[in-house]
Amino acid sequence: MPKPVPPARYKLSSKASLSGGYGLVEIWHDASLERDVAIKWTEPSNAKQLLSEVRALSQQPSAHIVEIYDVVLTPEGELAGIILEYLTGSGFESIGLTDESDHPKAIALLYQMAQGLADLHAAGLVH
């Protein structure tokens, strides 16, 4: 079975693909809105669980969790992928905790991560 494709306005980017928790993550370009998006493709065995999480998250938006723009469904109506906000920048792993001057940055990032988890829990999800 061929991999489903998102709507025609999305064009696959030349940026690197990454492996994610539920499957492959690819960067696509939304030609209509002139922005890059991440599409997280999932295996059929994860589709039902992931779709219920996506539905719950769409009811509880958070500034600390990437925004879900849309979903990609198979012709049978099963979830194949999620179209997400694409964020660039450095992650928590880039903070050098051995240097005391980096501690305020680490605390700020930890606070944001904790807020995201609190928002997930408020939506009835456990990450």
mmCIF file of C-alpha atoms in Angstrom:
data_model
loop_
_atom_site.group_PDB
_atom_site.id
_atom_site.type_symbol
_atom_site.label_atom_id
_atom_site.label_comp_id
_atom_site.label_asym_id
_atom_site.label_seq_id
_atom_site.Cartn_x
_atom_site.Cartn_y
_atom_site.Cartn_z
ATOM 1 C CA MET A 1 0.000 0.000 0.000
ATOM 2 C CA PRO A 2 1.528 3.383 -0.980
ATOM 3 C CA LYS A 3 2.062 6.020 1.683
ATOM 4 C CA PRO A 4 -0.793 8.561 1.717
ATOM 5 C CA VAL A 5 0.114 12.091 0.700
ATOM 6 C CA PRO A 6 -1.065 15.370 2.207
ATOM 7 C CA PRO A 7 -3.167 17.834 0.184
ATOM 8 C CA ALA A 8 -1.517 19.135 -2.999
ATOM 9 C CA ARG A 9 -0.594 22.502 -1.456
ATOM 10 C CA TYR A 10 2.117 20.722 0.586
ATOM 11 C CA LYS A 11 5.454 20.095 -1.110
ATOM 12 C CA LEU A 12 8.131 17.850 0.393
ATOM 13 C CA SER A 13 11.097 19.909 1.599
ATOM 14 C CA SER A 14 14.723 18.995 1.102
ATOM 15 C CA LYS A 15 15.250 19.279 4.874
ATOM 16 C CA ALA A 16 16.220 16.084 6.663
ATOM 17 C CA SER A 17 13.644 13.618 7.915
ATOM 18 C CA LEU A 18 13.753 12.480 11.539
ATOM 19 C CA SER A 19 12.593 9.408 13.381
ATOM 20 C CA GLY A 20 9.864 10.195 15.917
ATOM 21 C CA GLY A 21 8.077 8.328 18.686
ATOM 22 C CA TYR A 22 5.246 7.180 16.422
ATOM 23 C CA GLY A 23 7.119 7.069 13.121
ATOM 24 C CA LEU A 24 8.879 9.213 10.550
ATOM 25 C CA VAL A 25 8.789 13.022 10.722
ATOM 26 C CA GLU A 26 9.261 14.913 7.440
ATOM 27 C CA ILE A 27 9.424 18.642 6.755
ATOM 28 C CA TRP A 28 7.009 19.880 4.078
ATOM 29 C CA HIS A 29 6.279 23.360 2.756
ATOM 30 C CA ASP A 30 2.732 24.720 2.800
ATOM 31 C CA ALA A 31 2.614 26.712 -0.458
ATOM 32 C CA SER A 32 -0.692 28.394 0.421
ATOM 33 C CA LEU A 33 0.459 29.824 3.741
ATOM 34 C CA GLU A 34 4.173 30.053 2.851
ATOM 35 C CA ARG A 35 5.429 28.158 5.895
ATOM 36 C CA ASP A 36 7.197 24.937 6.679
ATOM 37 C CA VAL A 37 5.298 22.258 8.577
ATOM 38 C CA ALA A 38 6.282 18.938 10.106
ATOM 39 C CA ILE A 39 4.337 15.865 9.076
ATOM 40 C CA LYS A 40 4.555 12.998 11.527
ATOM 41 C CA TRP A 41 3.690 9.779 9.708
ATOM 42 C CA THR A 42 2.410 6.905 11.801
ATOM 43 C CA GLU A 43 2.146 3.171 11.442
ATOM 44 C CA PRO A 44 -1.389 1.749 11.151
ATOM 45 C CA SER A 45 -0.961 0.016 14.517
ATOM 46 C CA ASN A 46 -0.554 3.432 16.224
ATOM 47 C CA ALA A 47 -3.269 5.278 14.268
ATOM 48 C CA LYS A 48 -6.227 4.820 16.627
ATOM 49 C CA GLN A 49 -4.296 5.844 19.764
ATOM 50 C CA LEU A 50 -2.647 8.786 18.035
ATOM 51 C CA LEU A 51 -5.924 10.049 16.556
ATOM 52 C CA SER A 52 -7.562 10.087 20.002
ATOM 53 C CA GLU A 53 -4.584 12.064 21.362
ATOM 54 C CA VAL A 54 -4.779 14.521 18.447
ATOM 55 C CA ARG A 55 -8.495 15.037 19.059
ATOM 56 C CA ALA A 56 -7.924 15.642 22.777
ATOM 57 C CA LEU A 57 -5.072 18.081 22.102
ATOM 58 C CA SER A 58 -7.123 20.011 19.588
ATOM 59 C CA GLN A 59 -9.593 20.743 22.399
ATOM 60 C CA GLN A 60 -6.829 21.963 24.744
ATOM 61 C CA PRO A 61 -4.386 24.180 22.815
ATOM 62 C CA SER A 62 -1.215 25.184 24.621
ATOM 63 C CA ALA A 63 1.546 27.680 23.959
ATOM 64 C CA HIS A 64 3.930 24.993 25.256
ATOM 65 C CA ILE A 65 2.957 22.228 22.818
ATOM 66 C CA VAL A 66 3.357 22.328 19.043
ATOM 67 C CA GLU A 67 0.166 23.261 17.245
ATOM 68 C CA ILE A 68 -1.648 20.622 15.216
ATOM 69 C CA TYR A 69 -2.745 22.075 11.874
ATOM 70 C CA ASP A 70 -4.374 19.084 10.203
ATOM 71 C CA VAL A 71 -4.331 15.324 9.732
ATOM 72 C CA VAL A 72 -3.658 13.118 6.715
ATOM 73 C CA LEU A 73 -6.082 10.223 6.374
ATOM 74 C CA THR A 74 -5.914 7.085 4.287
ATOM 75 C CA PRO A 75 -8.676 6.495 1.701
ATOM 76 C CA GLU A 76 -10.276 4.261 4.357
ATOM 77 C CA GLY A 77 -10.372 7.170 6.832
ATOM 78 C CA GLU A 78 -7.541 5.916 9.058
ATOM 79 C CA LEU A 79 -4.966 8.356 10.406
ATOM 80 C CA ALA A 80 -1.755 8.271 8.353
ATOM 81 C CA GLY A 81 -0.074 11.463 9.569
ATOM 82 C CA ILE A 82 -0.362 14.668 11.539
ATOM 83 C CA ILE A 83 0.514 18.073 10.098
ATOM 84 C CA LEU A 84 2.215 20.046 12.857
ATOM 85 C CA GLU A 85 3.782 23.406 13.537
ATOM 86 C CA TYR A 86 7.451 23.244 12.555
ATOM 87 C CA LEU A 87 9.754 24.820 15.106
ATOM 88 C CA THR A 88 13.429 25.523 14.683
ATOM 89 C CA GLY A 89 16.034 26.298 17.292
ATOM 90 C CA SER A 90 17.947 24.446 19.928
ATOM 91 C CA GLY A 91 16.545 22.043 22.467
ATOM 92 C CA PHE A 92 17.227 21.310 26.091
ATOM 93 C CA GLU A 93 20.197 19.124 25.170
ATOM 94 C CA SER A 94 22.054 22.237 23.960
ATOM 95 C CA ILE A 95 22.195 23.754 27.462
ATOM 96 C CA GLY A 96 25.559 23.118 29.121
ATOM 97 C CA LEU A 97 24.567 22.499 32.725
ATOM 98 C CA THR A 98 28.170 22.480 33.910
ATOM 99 C CA ASP A 99 28.370 26.258 33.471
ATOM 100 C CA GLU A 100 26.413 28.094 36.185
ATOM 101 C CA SER A 101 25.579 30.900 33.755
ATOM 102 C CA ASP A 102 23.398 28.419 31.825
ATOM 103 C CA HIS A 103 21.244 27.515 34.841
ATOM 104 C CA PRO A 104 18.642 30.294 34.289
ATOM 105 C CA LYS A 105 18.165 29.108 30.677
ATOM 106 C CA ALA A 106 17.772 25.532 31.877
ATOM 107 C CA ILE A 107 15.211 26.565 34.506
ATOM 108 C CA ALA A 108 13.234 28.555 31.909
ATOM 109 C CA LEU A 109 13.168 25.549 29.553
ATOM 110 C CA LEU A 110 12.194 23.171 32.359
ATOM 111 C CA TYR A 111 9.358 25.514 33.318
ATOM 112 C CA GLN A 112 8.060 25.524 29.746
ATOM 113 C CA MET A 113 8.293 21.728 29.560
ATOM 114 C CA ALA A 114 6.413 21.413 32.865
ATOM 115 C CA GLN A 115 3.714 23.776 31.565
ATOM 116 C CA GLY A 116 3.334 21.609 28.463
ATOM 117 C CA LEU A 117 2.952 18.491 30.605
ATOM 118 C CA ALA A 118 0.412 20.274 32.826
ATOM 119 C CA ASP A 119 -1.558 21.242 29.714
ATOM 120 C CA LEU A 120 -1.445 17.625 28.492
ATOM 121 C CA HIS A 121 -2.701 16.402 31.850
ATOM 122 C CA ALA A 122 -5.500 19.008 31.771
ATOM 123 C CA ALA A 123 -6.553 17.492 28.429
ATOM 124 C CA GLY A 124 -6.685 14.052 30.057
ATOM 125 C CA LEU A 125 -3.474 12.859 28.426
ATOM 126 C CA VAL A 126 -0.345 11.459 30.023
ATOM 127 C CA HIS A 127 2.851 11.800 28.016
#
